[in-house]
PDB file of C-alpha atoms in Angstrom:
ATOM      1  CA  UNK W   1     -21.821  -1.834  17.846  1.00 84.00           C
ATOM      2  CA  UNK W   2     -19.423  -2.609  15.040  1.00 91.00           C
ATOM      3  CA  UNK W   3     -15.694  -2.930  15.567  1.00 94.00           C
ATOM      4  CA  UNK W   4     -13.428  -2.317  12.587  1.00 96.00           C
ATOM      5  CA  UNK W   5      -9.795  -3.304  12.165  1.00 96.00           C
ATOM      6  CA  UNK W   6      -7.696  -2.268   9.165  1.00 97.00           C
ATOM      7  CA  UNK W   7      -4.665  -4.114   7.876  1.00 97.00           C
ATOM      8  CA  UNK W   8      -2.482  -4.167   4.799  1.00 97.00           C
ATOM      9  CA  UNK W   9      -0.799  -0.795   4.983  1.00 96.00           C
ATOM     10  CA  UNK W  10       2.892  -0.345   4.380  1.00 97.00           C
ATOM     11  CA  UNK W  11       5.538   1.321   2.265  1.00 98.00           C
ATOM     12  CA  UNK W  12       5.693   1.005  -1.494  1.00 98.00           C
ATOM     13  CA  UNK W  13       7.338   2.783  -4.405  1.00 98.00           C
ATOM     14  CA  UNK W  14       5.362   4.898  -6.812  1.00 98.00           C
ATOM     15  CA  UNK W  15       3.541   2.737  -9.325  1.00 98.00           C
ATOM     16  CA  UNK W  16       3.201  -0.117  -6.877  1.00 98.00           C
ATOM     17  CA  UNK W  17       0.126  -1.701  -5.331  1.00 98.00           C
ATOM     18  CA  UNK W  18      -1.287  -2.440  -1.912  1.00 98.00           C
ATOM     19  CA  UNK W  19      -4.495  -4.053  -0.726  1.00 98.00           C
ATOM     20  CA  UNK W  20      -6.084  -2.825   2.465  1.00 98.00           C
ATOM     21  CA  UNK W  21      -8.514  -4.955   4.435  1.00 98.00           C
ATOM     22  CA  UNK W  22     -11.124  -3.894   6.952  1.00 97.00           C
ATOM     23  CA  UNK W  23     -12.434  -6.690   9.135  1.00 96.00           C
ATOM     24  CA  UNK W  24     -15.691  -6.027  10.938  1.00 94.00           C
ATOM     25  CA  UNK W  25     -17.020  -7.720  14.031  1.00 90.00           C
ATOM     26  CA  UNK W  26     -20.044  -7.327  16.251  1.00 81.00           C
ATOM     27  CA  UNK W  27     -22.771  -7.163  13.623  1.00 77.00           C
ATOM     28  CA  UNK W  28     -23.692  -8.597  10.239  1.00 79.00           C
ATOM     29  CA  UNK W  29     -21.578  -6.411   8.009  1.00 83.00           C
ATOM     30  CA  UNK W  30     -23.793  -6.918   4.959  1.00 87.00           C
ATOM     31  CA  UNK W  31     -26.239  -4.507   6.618  1.00 90.00           C
ATOM     32  CA  UNK W  32     -23.654  -1.716   6.562  1.00 93.00           C
ATOM     33  CA  UNK W  33     -22.065   0.538   4.013  1.00 95.00           C
ATOM     34  CA  UNK W  34     -18.284   0.312   4.132  1.00 96.00           C
ATOM     35  CA  UNK W  35     -16.116   3.310   3.325  1.00 97.00           C
ATOM     36  CA  UNK W  36     -12.467   4.272   3.154  1.00 98.00           C
ATOM     37  CA  UNK W  37     -11.068   7.667   4.053  1.00 98.00           C
ATOM     38  CA  UNK W  38      -7.528   8.952   4.291  1.00 98.00           C
ATOM     39  CA  UNK W  39      -5.788  11.669   6.214  1.00 98.00           C
ATOM     40  CA  UNK W  40      -2.397  13.171   5.558  1.00 95.00           C
ATOM     41  CA  UNK W  41      -0.662  15.302   8.227  1.00 90.00           C
ATOM     42  CA  UNK W  42      -2.199  18.730   8.605  1.00 92.00           C
ATOM     43  CA  UNK W  43      -5.180  18.142   6.350  1.00 93.00           C
ATOM     44  CA  UNK W  44      -8.755  17.033   6.798  1.00 94.00           C
ATOM     45  CA  UNK W  45      -9.865  13.446   6.483  1.00 96.00           C
ATOM     46  CA  UNK W  46     -10.738  12.881   2.825  1.00 97.00           C
ATOM     47  CA  UNK W  47     -13.169  10.483   1.251  1.00 98.00           C
ATOM     48  CA  UNK W  48     -11.656   7.718  -0.874  1.00 98.00           C
ATOM     49  CA  UNK W  49     -14.366   5.185  -1.708  1.00 98.00           C
ATOM     50  CA  UNK W  50     -17.563   3.583  -0.464  1.00 98.00           C
ATOM     51  CA  UNK W  51     -19.401   0.354  -1.133  1.00 97.00           C
ATOM     52  CA  UNK W  52     -23.021   0.474  -0.105  1.00 95.00           C
ATOM     53  CA  UNK W  53     -25.333  -2.243   1.216  1.00 91.00           C
ATOM     54  CA  UNK W  54     -26.560  -2.684  -2.355  1.00 90.00           C
ATOM     55  CA  UNK W  55     -23.028  -3.212  -3.646  1.00 92.00           C
ATOM     56  CA  UNK W  56     -22.986   0.126  -5.439  1.00 95.00           C
ATOM     57  CA  UNK W  57     -19.655   1.903  -5.288  1.00 97.00           C
ATOM     58  CA  UNK W  58     -18.485   5.480  -5.473  1.00 97.00           C
ATOM     59  CA  UNK W  59     -14.951   6.884  -5.683  1.00 98.00           C
ATOM     60  CA  UNK W  60     -13.163  10.142  -5.179  1.00 97.00           C
ATOM     61  CA  UNK W  61     -12.006  11.582  -8.497  1.00 97.00           C
ATOM     62  CA  UNK W  62      -8.392  11.390  -7.355  1.00 97.00           C
ATOM     63  CA  UNK W  63      -8.467   7.591  -7.106  1.00 98.00           C
ATOM     64  CA  UNK W  64     -10.970   6.670  -9.807  1.00 98.00           C
ATOM     65  CA  UNK W  65      -9.497   4.113 -12.176  1.00 97.00           C
ATOM     66  CA  UNK W  66      -6.679   3.223  -9.771  1.00 98.00           C
ATOM     67  CA  UNK W  67      -8.460   2.030  -6.621  1.00 98.00           C
ATOM     68  CA  UNK W  68     -11.151  -0.617  -6.310  1.00 98.00           C
ATOM     69  CA  UNK W  69     -13.364  -1.172  -3.292  1.00 98.00           C
ATOM     70  CA  UNK W  70     -15.016  -4.535  -2.745  1.00 97.00           C
ATOM     71  CA  UNK W  71     -16.582  -6.551   0.021  1.00 95.00           C
ATOM     72  CA  UNK W  72     -16.866 -10.159   1.097  1.00 94.00           C
ATOM     73  CA  UNK W  73     -19.920 -10.361   3.330  1.00 91.00           C
ATOM     74  CA  UNK W  74     -19.168 -13.970   4.266  1.00 92.00           C
ATOM     75  CA  UNK W  75     -15.894 -12.747   5.775  1.00 93.00           C
ATOM     76  CA  UNK W  76     -17.315  -9.474   7.097  1.00 94.00           C
ATOM     77  CA  UNK W  77     -14.536  -7.678   5.276  1.00 95.00           C
ATOM     78  CA  UNK W  78     -14.203  -4.689   2.972  1.00 97.00           C
ATOM     79  CA  UNK W  79     -11.147  -4.348   0.755  1.00 98.00           C
ATOM     80  CA  UNK W  80      -9.425  -1.465  -0.985  1.00 98.00           C
ATOM     81  CA  UNK W  81      -7.176  -2.514  -3.852  1.00 98.00           C
ATOM     82  CA  UNK W  82      -4.807   0.338  -4.640  1.00 98.00           C
ATOM     83  CA  UNK W  83      -2.879   0.258  -7.909  1.00 98.00           C
ATOM     84  CA  UNK W  84      -0.607   2.781  -9.617  1.00 98.00           C
ATOM     85  CA  UNK W  85       0.102   4.404  -6.296  1.00 98.00           C
ATOM     86  CA  UNK W  86       1.440   7.943  -6.211  1.00 98.00           C
ATOM     87  CA  UNK W  87       3.345   9.822  -3.499  1.00 97.00           C
ATOM     88  CA  UNK W  88       0.262  11.959  -2.955  1.00 97.00           C
ATOM     89  CA  UNK W  89      -1.604   8.820  -1.854  1.00 98.00           C
ATOM     90  CA  UNK W  90       0.547   8.786   1.281  1.00 98.00           C
ATOM     91  CA  UNK W  91      -1.729   9.018   4.321  1.00 98.00           C
ATOM     92  CA  UNK W  92      -3.294   7.123   7.165  1.00 98.00           C
ATOM     93  CA  UNK W  93      -6.193   5.164   5.710  1.00 98.00           C
ATOM     94  CA  UNK W  94      -9.302   4.656   7.808  1.00 98.00           C
ATOM     95  CA  UNK W  95     -12.127   2.206   7.364  1.00 98.00           C
ATOM     96  CA  UNK W  96     -15.629   3.366   8.274  1.00 97.00           C
ATOM     97  CA  UNK W  97     -19.079   1.809   8.429  1.00 96.00           C
ATOM     98  CA  UNK W  98     -22.649   2.959   8.737  1.00 93.00           C
ATOM     99  CA  UNK W  99     -25.897   1.054   9.035  1.00 87.00           C
ATOM    100  CA  UNK W 100     -28.352   3.739   7.914  1.00 85.00           C
ATOM    101  CA  UNK W 101     -30.986   2.561   5.460  1.00 82.00           C
ATOM    102  CA  UNK W 102     -31.329   5.983   3.860  1.00 85.00           C
ATOM    103  CA  UNK W 103     -28.036   7.582   2.864  1.00 85.00           C
ATOM    104  CA  UNK W 104     -26.734  10.191   0.499  1.00 86.00           C
ATOM    105  CA  UNK W 105     -25.855   9.049  -2.988  1.00 84.00           C
ATOM    106  CA  UNK W 106     -22.111   9.236  -2.451  1.00 88.00           C
ATOM    107  CA  UNK W 107     -21.599   9.054   1.331  1.00 93.00           C
ATOM    108  CA  UNK W 108     -18.568  11.320   0.961  1.00 95.00           C
ATOM    109  CA  UNK W 109     -18.890  13.010   4.317  1.00 94.00           C
ATOM    110  CA  UNK W 110     -17.182  11.404   7.322  1.00 95.00           C
ATOM    111  CA  UNK W 111     -20.148  12.548   9.405  1.00 95.00           C
ATOM    112  CA  UNK W 112     -22.279   9.931   7.676  1.00 95.00           C
ATOM    113  CA  UNK W 113     -20.369   7.115   9.348  1.00 96.00           C
ATOM    114  CA  UNK W 114     -20.867   5.919  12.901  1.00 94.00           C
ATOM    115  CA  UNK W 115     -18.009   3.439  13.182  1.00 95.00           C
ATOM    116  CA  UNK W 116     -14.306   3.861  12.502  1.00 97.00           C
ATOM    117  CA  UNK W 117     -11.176   1.781  12.598  1.00 97.00           C
ATOM    118  CA  UNK W 118      -7.856   2.903  14.050  1.00 97.00           C
ATOM    119  CA  UNK W 119      -6.210   3.488  10.683  1.00 97.00           C
ATOM    120  CA  UNK W 120      -3.309   2.011   8.774  1.00 97.00           C
ATOM    121  CA  UNK W 121      -0.368   3.942   7.337  1.00 98.00           C
ATOM    122  CA  UNK W 122       0.306   3.921   3.609  1.00 98.00           C
ATOM    123  CA  UNK W 123       3.547   5.502   2.432  1.00 98.00           C
ATOM    124  CA  UNK W 124       4.376   5.874  -1.260  1.00 98.00           C
ATOM    125  CA  UNK W 125       7.892   6.959  -2.153  1.00 97.00           C
ATOM    126  CA  UNK W 126       8.939   8.503  -5.451  1.00 94.00           C
TER     127      UNK W 126
END
């Protein structure tokens, strides 16, 4: 079992930045892919970014060039640096993890992840 806890959400004006953290406990996090998803009211949970066991990353087109995912295996933590934030980035952001050895190239589907955090709210005002 892996337990995930997000932090770092908040309110910011458009153009601002936030850094989300996802702290993992229960297992060696370096053996897991770490992903971020977001969900706005009334819509499905959308893929944001993933960092795989290898360190390879993949981003949704909507955040490419603005968001950066990284990990610190010594701290069992995955980060999401969000720059140039837009009002449409407003959502609850969820951290996810999966320990599968064989995965899809992009891991964009939430069904590929076995473990989820509780979410952290990000609100971007115009």
